[in-house]
């Protein structure tokens, strides 16, 4: 049980807690522990909710938490969406967990629920969630039907052997068409539509039937509490008071405060300070045992976020040789890269700490330090997609008060050298000039993705036109209902990150959904477009594009950049260069003194002499004058 100080900080005790209040709270915790300790592993159920974006996962989670008494009815909506950016955008970006106790046929069951993201950019979160689950609720919007990410999540869960329970949500909407959704389940997934539940998470209609179905269909986790400890690190986050907190799944054995554990990945040893479950927030327990999902933190706390490696196995000190480590997770590959710089270089240290703390529970971000002559010290960040990048930027600003400059997203490119070596370029500034290295470069390649787009057939012509305009190659076209189309295209990743999804939503009036996966690398006619100011390259503004786009991008750049550069005492020439070819130019005229002001009835030769003298002075000034571009110019130019 622990002492009173273990449960309540002394500051809280002194200011708020009465003896009756403390006794009441400790009794509640004691009752919860006793209730959980009486539940055998055969009555554990670990499951998650997966669906396409905005199909009602978080709302359904609220209803299940209310139904089990974990939270009070009528409280905060989307309870498990804990990040500001999630509540602001109305989407889930972090998989969140919660334990529930549910009485079924007179017996208590311990249920562990995971609410997963729906967007393709956060697929790594979904994949990690499956490792702690034995089954999944496949949620489908009755009005939208099966969409791209529904299909992707189904195959991901199916490949990991999870038991799938189809549920049709939002049946209360006027536009709902449950028979169509049931038919799609049968034809697309070959699941028995008779077993699907029709519910409304918003109104609570038929939600009470979900948990008995989960108990009957999802298998109990396998584990032996008498074996040596073996746990898997699923996720982690940072607390200013406790250090790094780990979310773990116990496969064998048990863990309690005071145990000494070691990491298979780092070899480091730690003393366990506290264990507990998310009920719905961190609730301390005396012990976590095989089959459970909960949190642990160490005493002294783990201070270095790099030590918490997601997918790592931990065991009790002394049993390292007798315990087989768990397979862990496949590291996701970054698809989109941006450069990030602090607006004020004195904030570099603070921003670095902020990035490391967010990376603690977002392991799919890659970081590499870099330097720009124009913007100073910064980082090259890699993300799984453009939405992933945008959410990360919002979290830096909202959670850590960071003021940063983010360059437009770019993708990696591959160079096959004539000597047989292969090199992947992530920073456009390092991309070689084909004219200068022509003899040494055998081939230039760019990554392609396989895009799966679902939409009503009335927009088929416009979607094909959009894909073809983005250098896409059609792979297949299928009708999975009389009016719904699944279109598959190979599209260059560079075109995908250039707001392809926004354009797709525009031409389909918001009815299209998009999923994508890596395809391959293909030979491409690509070139680096760079901005020159008075013939000096601006390293912060460079991009690798297809030659067909170079002229358009160059014209946009020089026109936009001209608006952020101040006039000087000499002429400023802004040029966009593709390879060795100048594709666009803008000129900022200098300030000019009226040297003829004092002349009245003078001879024309006198006037010409003064103008020629002024012209010679301009040439000298231009030769020695260096233009200093203010950082605000880059902020304005790089702003979305």
Coordinates of C-alpha atoms in Angstrom, one line a residue:
X1 CA 0.0 0.0 0.0
X2 CA 2.8 2.5 0.8
X3 CA 2.7 5.5 3.1
X4 CA 0.4 8.5 2.9
X5 CA 3.3 10.5 1.5
X6 CA 3.7 8.0 -1.3
X7 CA 0.1 8.7 -2.4
X8 CA -0.1 12.4 -1.8
X9 CA 2.6 15.1 -2.0
X10 CA 3.2 16.9 1.3
X11 CA 2.3 20.3 -0.3
X12 CA -1.1 18.8 -1.2
X13 CA -1.6 17.4 2.3
X14 CA -0.7 20.7 4.0
X15 CA -3.1 22.8 1.9
X16 CA -6.1 20.7 0.9
X17 CA -6.4 17.2 2.4
X18 CA -8.5 16.6 5.5
X19 CA -8.0 13.3 7.3
X20 CA -11.5 12.1 6.1
X21 CA -10.5 12.9 2.5
X22 CA -7.2 11.0 2.8
X23 CA -8.9 7.9 4.3
X24 CA -11.5 7.9 1.6
X25 CA -9.0 8.1 -1.2
X26 CA -6.7 5.5 0.3
X27 CA -9.7 3.1 0.7
X28 CA -10.7 3.7 -3.0
X29 CA -7.2 2.8 -4.1
X30 CA -7.1 -0.2 -1.8
X31 CA -10.4 -1.5 -3.1
X32 CA -9.2 -1.1 -6.7
X33 CA -6.0 -3.0 -5.9
X34 CA -7.9 -5.8 -4.2
X35 CA -10.4 -6.0 -7.0
X36 CA -7.6 -6.3 -9.7
X37 CA -5.6 -8.8 -7.6
X38 CA -8.6 -11.2 -7.6
X39 CA -8.9 -11.2 -11.4
X40 CA -6.9 -14.1 -13.0
X41 CA -5.1 -13.6 -16.3
X42 CA -7.9 -15.6 -18.0
X43 CA -10.2 -12.7 -17.4
X44 CA -7.8 -10.0 -18.9
X45 CA -8.7 -8.5 -22.3
X46 CA -6.4 -6.2 -24.2
X47 CA -7.9 -4.5 -27.3
X48 CA -7.7 -1.4 -29.4
X49 CA -10.0 0.7 -31.6
X50 CA -8.8 1.3 -35.2
X51 CA -10.5 3.3 -37.9
X52 CA -10.1 5.9 -40.6
X53 CA -9.8 9.6 -39.5
X54 CA -13.0 11.0 -37.9
X55 CA -14.9 7.7 -37.8
X56 CA -15.6 8.2 -34.0
X57 CA -12.8 6.3 -32.2
X58 CA -12.3 8.8 -29.4
X59 CA -16.0 9.3 -28.8
X60 CA -16.5 5.6 -28.6
X61 CA -13.7 5.4 -26.1
X62 CA -15.5 8.0 -23.9
X63 CA -18.7 5.9 -23.9
X64 CA -16.8 2.7 -22.9
X65 CA -15.0 4.6 -20.1
X66 CA -18.3 5.9 -18.9
X67 CA -20.0 2.5 -19.1
X68 CA -17.3 0.9 -16.9
X69 CA -17.4 3.8 -14.4
X70 CA -13.8 4.8 -15.1
X71 CA -14.9 8.4 -15.8
X72 CA -18.0 10.3 -14.9
X73 CA -20.7 10.7 -17.6
X74 CA -21.0 14.2 -19.2
X75 CA -17.3 15.1 -18.5
X76 CA -14.6 16.2 -20.9
X77 CA -15.2 15.0 -24.5
X78 CA -12.5 12.9 -26.2
X79 CA -11.0 12.2 -22.7
X80 CA -8.1 10.2 -24.1
X81 CA -7.0 13.0 -26.5
X82 CA -4.6 14.7 -24.1
X83 CA -2.5 16.8 -26.4
X84 CA -3.5 20.4 -27.1
X85 CA -2.9 19.8 -30.8
X86 CA -5.3 16.8 -30.8
X87 CA -8.1 18.8 -29.3
X88 CA -7.4 21.8 -31.6
X89 CA -7.4 19.8 -34.8
X90 CA -10.0 17.2 -33.7
X91 CA -7.7 14.2 -34.6
X92 CA -5.8 11.6 -32.5
X93 CA -2.0 11.7 -33.1
X94 CA -0.8 9.7 -30.1
X95 CA -2.1 6.3 -29.1
X96 CA -3.5 6.6 -25.6
X97 CA -4.3 3.8 -23.1
X98 CA -6.6 3.2 -20.2
X99 CA -7.5 0.2 -18.0
X100 CA -11.1 -0.6 -17.1
X101 CA -12.9 -3.1 -14.8
X102 CA -16.1 -4.5 -16.2
X103 CA -18.5 -6.9 -14.5
X104 CA -19.8 -9.6 -16.9
X105 CA -22.1 -12.4 -15.9
X106 CA -21.2 -11.8 -12.2
X107 CA -17.4 -11.8 -12.7
X108 CA -14.9 -8.9 -12.9
X109 CA -12.8 -8.5 -16.1
X110 CA -9.8 -6.3 -16.5
X111 CA -10.0 -4.6 -19.9
X112 CA -7.1 -2.6 -21.4
X113 CA -8.2 -0.2 -24.1
X114 CA -5.9 1.6 -26.7
X115 CA -7.3 4.5 -28.7
X116 CA -5.2 4.8 -31.9
X117 CA -4.6 7.5 -34.5
X118 CA -6.5 7.2 -37.8
X119 CA -4.2 9.1 -40.2
X120 CA -1.6 7.3 -42.3
X121 CA 1.2 9.5 -41.0
X122 CA 0.8 7.9 -37.5
X123 CA 0.7 4.3 -38.6
X124 CA 3.8 3.5 -36.5
X125 CA 1.6 4.4 -33.4
X126 CA -1.0 1.9 -34.5
X127 CA 1.6 -0.8 -35.2
X128 CA 3.1 -0.4 -31.7
X129 CA -0.4 -0.6 -30.1
X130 CA -1.1 -4.0 -31.7
X131 CA 1.9 -5.4 -29.8
X132 CA 0.0 -5.0 -26.5
X133 CA -3.4 -6.2 -27.8
X134 CA -5.1 -9.5 -28.6
X135 CA -8.0 -8.0 -30.6
X136 CA -9.2 -4.9 -32.3
X137 CA -12.5 -3.1 -32.9
X138 CA -12.7 -2.2 -36.6
X139 CA -14.8 1.0 -36.5
X140 CA -16.6 2.1 -39.7
X141 CA -18.6 5.3 -40.3
X142 CA -22.1 4.3 -41.5
X143 CA -22.3 7.4 -43.7
X144 CA -18.8 7.3 -45.2
X145 CA -18.4 3.5 -45.4
X146 CA -15.0 1.8 -45.7
X147 CA -12.2 4.3 -46.5
X148 CA -8.5 4.0 -47.4
X149 CA -7.1 3.9 -43.8
X150 CA -9.8 1.4 -42.8
X151 CA -8.4 -1.0 -45.4
X152 CA -4.8 -0.3 -44.3
X153 CA -5.5 -0.9 -40.6
X154 CA -7.4 -4.1 -41.3
X155 CA -4.5 -5.7 -43.2
X156 CA -2.0 -4.5 -40.5
X157 CA -4.1 -6.0 -37.7
X158 CA -4.9 -9.2 -39.7
X159 CA -1.1 -9.7 -40.4
X160 CA -0.4 -9.6 -36.7
X161 CA -3.1 -12.2 -35.9
X162 CA -5.5 -9.9 -34.0
X163 CA -9.1 -10.9 -33.6
X164 CA -11.2 -8.3 -35.4
X165 CA -14.7 -7.1 -34.3
X166 CA -16.5 -5.0 -37.0
X167 CA -18.6 -2.2 -35.6
X168 CA -20.7 0.3 -37.7
X169 CA -20.8 3.7 -36.0
X170 CA -22.9 6.9 -36.5
X171 CA -26.1 5.0 -37.4
X172 CA -28.1 7.9 -35.9
X173 CA -27.0 10.3 -38.8
X174 CA -29.6 11.1 -41.4
X175 CA -27.1 10.2 -44.1
X176 CA -26.2 6.8 -42.5
X177 CA -26.4 3.8 -44.8
X178 CA -25.7 0.7 -42.5
X179 CA -26.7 -1.9 -45.2
X180 CA -24.1 -0.5 -47.6
X181 CA -21.4 -0.5 -44.9
X182 CA -22.3 -4.1 -43.9
X183 CA -22.1 -5.2 -47.6
X184 CA -18.6 -3.5 -47.8
X185 CA -17.4 -5.4 -44.7
X186 CA -18.4 -8.7 -46.4
X187 CA -17.0 -8.0 -49.9
X188 CA -13.8 -6.1 -48.9
X189 CA -12.7 -7.9 -45.8
X190 CA -14.6 -11.2 -46.1
X191 CA -15.9 -10.8 -42.5
X192 CA -19.3 -12.1 -41.5
X193 CA -21.5 -9.0 -41.5
X194 CA -24.0 -10.8 -39.2
X195 CA -21.5 -10.4 -36.4
X196 CA -21.1 -6.6 -36.8
X197 CA -22.7 -4.3 -34.2
X198 CA -24.7 -1.2 -35.2
X199 CA -24.0 1.6 -32.7
X200 CA -24.0 5.3 -32.2
X201 CA -21.0 6.4 -30.0
X202 CA -22.5 9.9 -29.7
X203 CA -25.9 8.9 -28.3
X204 CA -24.8 5.7 -26.7
X205 CA -27.1 3.5 -28.8
X206 CA -26.2 -0.2 -28.5
X207 CA -22.8 0.7 -27.0
X208 CA -23.5 -1.6 -24.0
X209 CA -23.3 -4.6 -26.4
X210 CA -19.7 -3.9 -27.3
X211 CA -17.8 -5.0 -24.2
X212 CA -19.6 -8.4 -23.8
X213 CA -18.7 -9.1 -27.5
X214 CA -15.0 -8.1 -26.7
X215 CA -15.0 -10.5 -23.7
X216 CA -16.4 -13.4 -25.8
X217 CA -14.3 -12.9 -29.0
X218 CA -10.9 -11.4 -27.9
X219 CA -8.6 -14.1 -26.4
X220 CA -7.0 -13.5 -23.0
X221 CA -3.3 -12.6 -23.0
X222 CA -0.8 -15.5 -22.6
X223 CA 1.7 -15.2 -19.7
X224 CA 3.0 -16.8 -16.5
X225 CA 3.5 -14.7 -13.4
X226 CA 5.8 -17.3 -11.8
X227 CA 8.4 -17.0 -14.6
X228 CA 11.2 -14.4 -14.5
X229 CA 10.1 -10.9 -15.5
X230 CA 9.9 -10.1 -19.2
X231 CA 8.3 -6.8 -20.2
X232 CA 8.2 -4.8 -23.5
X233 CA 8.6 -1.0 -23.6
X234 CA 5.7 0.3 -25.7
X235 CA 5.9 4.1 -25.2
X236 CA 7.4 6.7 -23.0
X237 CA 7.0 10.3 -22.0
X238 CA 8.7 12.9 -19.8
X239 CA 7.7 14.3 -16.4
X240 CA 9.6 17.2 -14.8
X241 CA 9.3 15.6 -11.4
X242 CA 9.7 11.8 -12.1
X243 CA 11.9 11.8 -15.2
X244 CA 11.1 9.4 -18.0
X245 CA 7.9 7.4 -17.5
X246 CA 7.6 4.1 -19.4
X247 CA 4.4 2.4 -20.7
X248 CA 5.0 -1.3 -20.6
X249 CA 3.3 -4.7 -21.4
X250 CA 4.2 -7.5 -18.9
X251 CA 4.6 -10.8 -20.8
X252 CA 5.9 -12.9 -17.9
X253 CA 6.6 -12.5 -14.2
X254 CA 5.6 -9.4 -12.2
X255 CA 7.2 -6.1 -11.2
X256 CA 6.8 -3.9 -8.1
X257 CA 8.4 -0.9 -6.5
X258 CA 11.9 -1.7 -5.2
X259 CA 12.7 -4.3 -7.9
X260 CA 16.0 -3.8 -9.8
X261 CA 15.6 -4.3 -13.5
X262 CA 18.0 -4.1 -16.5
X263 CA 17.6 -3.2 -20.2
X264 CA 18.6 -5.6 -22.9
X265 CA 19.2 -2.7 -25.4
X266 CA 21.5 -0.5 -23.2
X267 CA 22.6 -2.9 -20.4
X268 CA 21.8 -0.2 -17.8
X269 CA 20.2 -1.1 -14.5
X270 CA 17.4 0.8 -12.7
X271 CA 15.6 0.7 -9.3
X272 CA 11.8 0.7 -9.8
X273 CA 10.2 3.6 -7.9
X274 CA 6.6 3.2 -8.8
X275 CA 4.3 0.9 -10.9
X276 CA 0.7 1.5 -11.8
X277 CA -2.1 1.5 -14.4
X278 CA -3.8 4.3 -16.4
X279 CA -7.2 4.4 -14.6
X280 CA -7.9 6.8 -16.4
X281 CA -4.8 8.8 -15.3
X282 CA -1.7 7.4 -13.6
X283 CA -2.9 5.3 -10.6
X284 CA -0.3 3.6 -8.5
X285 CA -0.5 -0.1 -7.8
X286 CA 1.5 -2.5 -5.5
X287 CA 2.3 -4.8 -8.4
X288 CA 1.9 -5.3 -12.2
X289 CA 1.7 -8.9 -13.3
X290 CA 1.8 -11.0 -16.5
X291 CA -0.9 -9.9 -19.0
X292 CA -1.2 -6.3 -17.7
X293 CA -0.3 -3.0 -19.4
X294 CA 0.8 -0.2 -17.1
X295 CA 3.4 2.4 -16.4
X296 CA 6.7 2.3 -14.4
X297 CA 9.2 5.0 -13.4
X298 CA 12.5 4.6 -11.6
X299 CA 14.0 6.1 -8.5
X300 CA 16.3 7.8 -9.1
X301 CA 14.5 8.7 -12.3
X302 CA 15.7 8.0 -15.8
X303 CA 16.9 11.5 -16.9
X304 CA 18.3 10.8 -20.4
X305 CA 15.5 10.3 -22.9
X306 CA 17.9 8.4 -25.2
X307 CA 17.9 5.5 -22.7
X308 CA 14.2 4.7 -23.2
X309 CA 14.3 2.8 -26.5
X310 CA 10.8 1.8 -27.6
X311 CA 10.7 -2.0 -28.3
X312 CA 13.3 -2.7 -25.6
X313 CA 12.9 -5.7 -23.3
X314 CA 13.5 -5.4 -19.5
X315 CA 14.0 -8.2 -16.9
X316 CA 15.0 -8.5 -13.3
X317 CA 18.7 -8.2 -12.6
X318 CA 20.3 -11.6 -12.5
X319 CA 18.0 -13.2 -15.1
X320 CA 19.4 -11.6 -18.2
X321 CA 20.9 -14.9 -19.5
X322 CA 17.7 -17.0 -18.9
X323 CA 15.2 -14.6 -20.5
X324 CA 14.8 -14.3 -24.2
X325 CA 14.3 -10.7 -25.4
X326 CA 11.2 -9.8 -27.3
X327 CA 11.4 -9.0 -31.0
X328 CA 10.6 -5.3 -30.6
X329 CA 9.4 -3.0 -33.4
X330 CA 10.5 -2.3 -36.9
X331 CA 11.9 1.3 -37.1
X332 CA 9.7 3.4 -39.4
X333 CA 11.5 5.2 -42.2
X334 CA 11.3 9.0 -42.5
X335 CA 9.6 10.1 -45.7
X336 CA 9.7 13.9 -45.4
X337 CA 12.5 16.2 -44.2
X338 CA 12.6 19.8 -43.0
X339 CA 15.2 22.0 -41.5
X340 CA 14.4 23.8 -38.2
X341 CA 16.2 26.8 -36.8
X342 CA 15.6 28.9 -33.7
X343 CA 14.6 32.5 -34.5
X344 CA 17.0 33.6 -31.8
X345 CA 20.2 31.5 -31.7
X346 CA 20.4 32.0 -27.9
X347 CA 17.4 29.7 -27.7
X348 CA 19.3 26.8 -29.3
X349 CA 19.8 24.9 -26.1
X350 CA 16.2 25.2 -25.0
X351 CA 14.9 24.2 -28.4
X352 CA 17.2 21.1 -28.4
X353 CA 15.8 20.0 -25.0
X354 CA 12.2 20.5 -26.3
X355 CA 12.9 18.4 -29.4
X356 CA 14.3 15.6 -27.3
X357 CA 11.4 15.6 -25.0
X358 CA 8.8 15.4 -27.8
X359 CA 10.9 12.6 -29.4
X360 CA 10.6 10.6 -26.2
X361 CA 7.1 9.6 -27.1
X362 CA 7.4 10.1 -30.9
X363 CA 10.2 7.8 -31.9
X364 CA 9.5 8.0 -35.6
X365 CA 11.2 11.5 -35.8
X366 CA 14.9 11.5 -36.9
X367 CA 17.2 14.4 -36.0
X368 CA 20.5 15.5 -37.4
X369 CA 22.4 18.7 -36.6
X370 CA 23.2 21.1 -39.4
X371 CA 24.4 24.7 -40.0
X372 CA 23.2 27.4 -42.4
X373 CA 25.1 30.5 -43.3
X374 CA 21.8 32.4 -43.4
X375 CA 20.0 31.0 -40.4
X376 CA 22.7 29.6 -38.1
X377 CA 22.7 26.3 -36.2
X378 CA 19.7 24.1 -36.5
X379 CA 18.5 20.5 -37.2
X380 CA 17.4 18.4 -40.1
X381 CA 14.3 16.6 -39.0
X382 CA 12.8 13.5 -40.6
X383 CA 9.0 12.7 -40.5
X384 CA 6.6 10.0 -41.7
X385 CA 4.5 12.6 -43.6
X386 CA 3.6 16.2 -44.0
X387 CA 0.8 16.1 -41.3
X388 CA 3.3 14.4 -38.9
X389 CA 5.7 17.3 -39.5
X390 CA 2.9 19.9 -39.0
X391 CA 1.8 18.3 -35.7
X392 CA 5.4 18.2 -34.4
X393 CA 5.8 21.9 -35.2
X394 CA 2.5 22.7 -33.4
X395 CA 3.6 20.7 -30.3
X396 CA 7.0 22.6 -30.2
X397 CA 5.1 25.9 -30.2
X398 CA 2.3 25.0 -27.8
X399 CA 3.9 22.7 -25.3
X400 CA 7.4 24.3 -25.1
X401 CA 6.8 27.9 -26.3
X402 CA 9.4 27.5 -29.1
X403 CA 9.8 30.1 -31.8
X404 CA 11.3 28.4 -34.8
X405 CA 11.8 28.7 -38.6
X406 CA 10.8 25.6 -40.5
X407 CA 11.8 25.2 -44.2
X408 CA 9.3 23.6 -46.7
X409 CA 9.3 19.8 -46.6
X410 CA 11.6 17.9 -48.9
X411 CA 12.2 14.2 -49.7
X412 CA 15.4 12.2 -50.0
X413 CA 17.0 11.5 -53.4
X414 CA 19.4 8.9 -54.4
X415 CA 22.6 9.2 -56.5
X416 CA 24.2 6.2 -58.3
X417 CA 27.8 7.2 -59.0
X418 CA 29.7 5.9 -62.0
X419 CA 32.1 4.0 -59.7
X420 CA 29.2 1.9 -58.4
X421 CA 28.7 3.7 -55.1
X422 CA 25.3 4.8 -53.9
X423 CA 24.4 7.9 -51.8
X424 CA 21.1 9.2 -50.4
X425 CA 20.8 13.0 -50.1
X426 CA 18.5 14.3 -47.5
X427 CA 19.5 18.0 -47.6
X428 CA 18.9 19.7 -51.0
X429 CA 21.9 22.1 -50.4
X430 CA 24.1 19.0 -50.7
X431 CA 22.6 17.8 -54.0
X432 CA 25.4 17.8 -56.7
X433 CA 25.2 19.9 -59.9
X434 CA 24.6 17.5 -62.7
X435 CA 26.4 19.8 -65.2
X436 CA 29.5 19.9 -63.0
X437 CA 29.5 16.2 -62.0
X438 CA 27.8 14.8 -65.2
X439 CA 30.6 12.3 -66.0
X440 CA 30.7 10.9 -62.4
X441 CA 26.9 10.5 -62.0
X442 CA 25.4 7.4 -63.5
X443 CA 21.8 7.9 -62.4
X444 CA 19.6 10.1 -60.3
X445 CA 16.6 8.5 -58.5
X446 CA 13.6 9.7 -56.5
X447 CA 11.2 7.8 -54.3
X448 CA 7.8 6.8 -55.4
X449 CA 4.8 5.8 -53.2
X450 CA 1.8 3.6 -54.0
X451 CA -1.3 5.8 -53.2
X452 CA -4.6 4.2 -52.6
X453 CA -7.5 6.7 -53.0
X454 CA -11.2 5.9 -52.3
X455 CA -13.9 8.4 -53.4
X456 CA -17.4 8.5 -55.1
X457 CA -17.3 7.7 -58.8
X458 CA -18.6 11.1 -59.8
X459 CA -15.2 12.6 -59.1
X460 CA -13.2 9.9 -61.1
X461 CA -12.3 12.2 -64.0
X462 CA -11.0 15.0 -61.7
X463 CA -9.0 12.6 -59.5
X464 CA -7.3 10.9 -62.5
X465 CA -6.5 14.4 -63.9
X466 CA -4.9 15.4 -60.6
X467 CA -2.8 12.2 -60.4
X468 CA -1.6 12.5 -64.0
X469 CA -0.8 16.2 -63.4
X470 CA 1.5 15.1 -60.5
X471 CA 3.4 12.6 -62.7
X472 CA 1.4 9.6 -61.4
X473 CA 1.2 6.2 -63.1
X474 CA -2.1 4.4 -62.8
X475 CA -1.8 0.8 -61.3
X476 CA -5.5 -0.2 -60.8
X477 CA -9.1 1.0 -60.8
X478 CA -11.8 -1.0 -58.9
X479 CA -15.4 -0.5 -57.9
X480 CA -15.9 -2.0 -54.4
X481 CA -19.6 -0.8 -54.5
X482 CA -21.8 0.6 -57.2
X483 CA -20.7 4.2 -56.5
X484 CA -17.4 3.9 -54.6
X485 CA -14.0 3.7 -56.4
X486 CA -10.6 2.4 -55.2
X487 CA -7.9 4.0 -57.4
X488 CA -4.2 3.1 -57.1
X489 CA -1.5 5.3 -58.5
X490 CA 2.3 5.3 -58.2
X491 CA 3.1 9.0 -57.4
X492 CA 6.5 10.6 -56.7
X493 CA 6.8 11.3 -53.0
X494 CA 8.0 14.9 -53.8
X495 CA 4.6 15.6 -55.3
X496 CA 2.7 13.9 -52.4
X497 CA 4.3 16.3 -49.8
X498 CA 3.5 19.3 -52.0
X499 CA -0.1 19.5 -50.6
X500 CA -1.3 16.6 -52.8
X501 CA -3.9 15.6 -50.1
X502 CA -5.2 19.2 -49.9
X503 CA -5.7 19.3 -53.7
X504 CA -7.4 15.9 -53.6
X505 CA -9.8 17.1 -51.0
X506 CA -10.5 20.2 -53.1
X507 CA -11.4 18.3 -56.3
X508 CA -13.6 15.8 -54.5
X509 CA -15.3 18.3 -52.1
X510 CA -13.8 16.5 -49.1
X511 CA -15.1 13.0 -50.0
X512 CA -11.8 11.4 -50.9
X513 CA -9.5 9.5 -48.5
X514 CA -5.9 8.7 -49.1
X515 CA -3.5 6.0 -47.9
X516 CA 0.0 5.3 -49.1
X517 CA 3.0 3.0 -48.7
X518 CA 6.5 3.0 -50.1
X519 CA 6.8 1.7 -53.6
X520 CA 10.4 1.9 -55.0
X521 CA 13.1 4.3 -56.3
X522 CA 13.0 5.3 -60.0
X523 CA 15.3 7.1 -62.4
X524 CA 14.2 10.7 -62.7
X525 CA 15.2 13.9 -64.5
X526 CA 15.6 16.0 -61.4
X527 CA 17.6 19.2 -60.8
X528 CA 18.4 21.5 -57.8
X529 CA 16.7 24.9 -57.8
X530 CA 18.6 27.5 -55.8
X531 CA 18.1 31.1 -55.0
X532 CA 20.9 33.6 -55.7
X533 CA 21.1 37.1 -54.3
X534 CA 23.7 39.1 -56.2
X535 CA 25.1 35.8 -57.5
X536 CA 25.7 34.5 -54.0
X537 CA 23.7 31.2 -53.2
X538 CA 21.3 31.4 -50.3
X539 CA 21.8 27.9 -48.6
X540 CA 18.5 28.1 -46.7
X541 CA 16.5 28.2 -49.9
X542 CA 17.2 25.2 -52.1
X543 CA 15.0 22.4 -53.4
X544 CA 15.3 19.4 -55.7
X545 CA 12.5 19.3 -58.3
X546 CA 11.7 17.6 -61.6
X547 CA 12.9 19.6 -64.5
X548 CA 9.3 20.2 -65.7
X549 CA 8.6 22.1 -62.4
X550 CA 11.8 24.1 -62.2
X551 CA 10.6 27.2 -64.1
X552 CA 7.4 27.5 -62.1
X553 CA 9.1 27.1 -58.8
X554 CA 11.8 29.6 -59.7
X555 CA 9.3 32.3 -60.7
X556 CA 7.3 31.8 -57.5
X557 CA 10.5 32.1 -55.4
X558 CA 12.0 35.3 -56.9
X559 CA 8.6 37.0 -56.8
X560 CA 8.0 36.1 -53.2
X561 CA 11.5 36.7 -52.0
X562 CA 11.6 40.2 -53.6
X563 CA 8.9 41.3 -51.2
X564 CA 11.1 40.6 -48.1
X565 CA 14.4 42.1 -49.2
X566 CA 15.0 45.8 -48.4
X567 CA 16.2 48.3 -51.0
X568 CA 19.9 49.1 -50.8
X569 CA 22.2 51.8 -52.1
X570 CA 23.1 49.5 -54.9
X571 CA 21.2 47.2 -57.3
X572 CA 20.1 43.8 -55.8
X573 CA 19.5 41.0 -58.3
X574 CA 17.5 38.0 -57.2
X575 CA 17.8 34.9 -59.4
X576 CA 16.5 31.3 -59.4
X577 CA 19.0 28.9 -60.9
X578 CA 18.2 25.3 -62.0
X579 CA 21.6 23.6 -62.6
X580 CA 23.4 26.3 -64.6
X581 CA 20.3 27.8 -66.2
X582 CA 18.8 31.0 -64.8
X583 CA 15.0 30.3 -64.8
X584 CA 13.7 33.6 -63.2
X585 CA 15.0 37.0 -62.1
X586 CA 13.8 40.0 -60.2
X587 CA 15.7 43.3 -59.7
X588 CA 15.4 45.7 -56.8
X589 CA 16.4 49.1 -57.9
X590 CA 18.8 51.1 -55.7
X591 CA 18.1 54.3 -53.8
X592 CA 19.1 57.1 -56.2
X593 CA 20.2 60.6 -55.3
X594 CA 19.1 63.4 -57.7
X595 CA 22.6 64.6 -58.8
X596 CA 21.0 67.1 -61.3
X597 CA 19.1 68.9 -58.6
X598 CA 21.6 71.9 -58.4
X599 CA 21.9 72.3 -62.2
X600 CA 19.5 74.8 -63.9
X601 CA 20.6 76.2 -67.2
X602 CA 23.8 74.0 -67.6
X603 CA 25.0 72.4 -70.8
X604 CA 23.8 68.8 -71.6
X605 CA 27.5 67.6 -71.4
X606 CA 27.7 68.7 -67.8
X607 CA 24.5 66.7 -67.0
X608 CA 25.9 63.7 -68.8
X609 CA 29.2 63.9 -66.9
X610 CA 27.4 63.9 -63.5
X611 CA 25.2 61.0 -64.4
X612 CA 28.3 59.0 -65.7
X613 CA 30.1 59.8 -62.5
X614 CA 27.1 58.5 -60.5
X615 CA 27.0 55.4 -62.6
X616 CA 30.7 54.6 -61.9
X617 CA 30.1 55.1 -58.2
X618 CA 27.2 52.6 -58.4
X619 CA 29.5 50.0 -60.0
X620 CA 32.2 50.4 -57.3
X621 CA 29.5 50.2 -54.6
X622 CA 28.0 47.1 -56.1
X623 CA 31.4 45.5 -56.3
X624 CA 32.2 46.0 -52.6
X625 CA 28.7 46.1 -51.2
X626 CA 27.5 43.0 -49.3
X627 CA 23.7 42.6 -48.8
X628 CA 22.8 41.5 -45.3
X629 CA 19.4 39.8 -45.5
X630 CA 17.5 40.1 -42.2
X631 CA 16.3 36.9 -40.6
X632 CA 12.8 38.2 -40.7
X633 CA 13.0 38.0 -44.5
X634 CA 13.6 34.2 -44.3
X635 CA 10.8 33.9 -41.7
X636 CA 8.4 35.6 -44.0
X637 CA 9.6 33.7 -47.1
X638 CA 9.5 30.3 -45.5
X639 CA 6.2 30.8 -43.7
X640 CA 3.4 28.7 -45.1

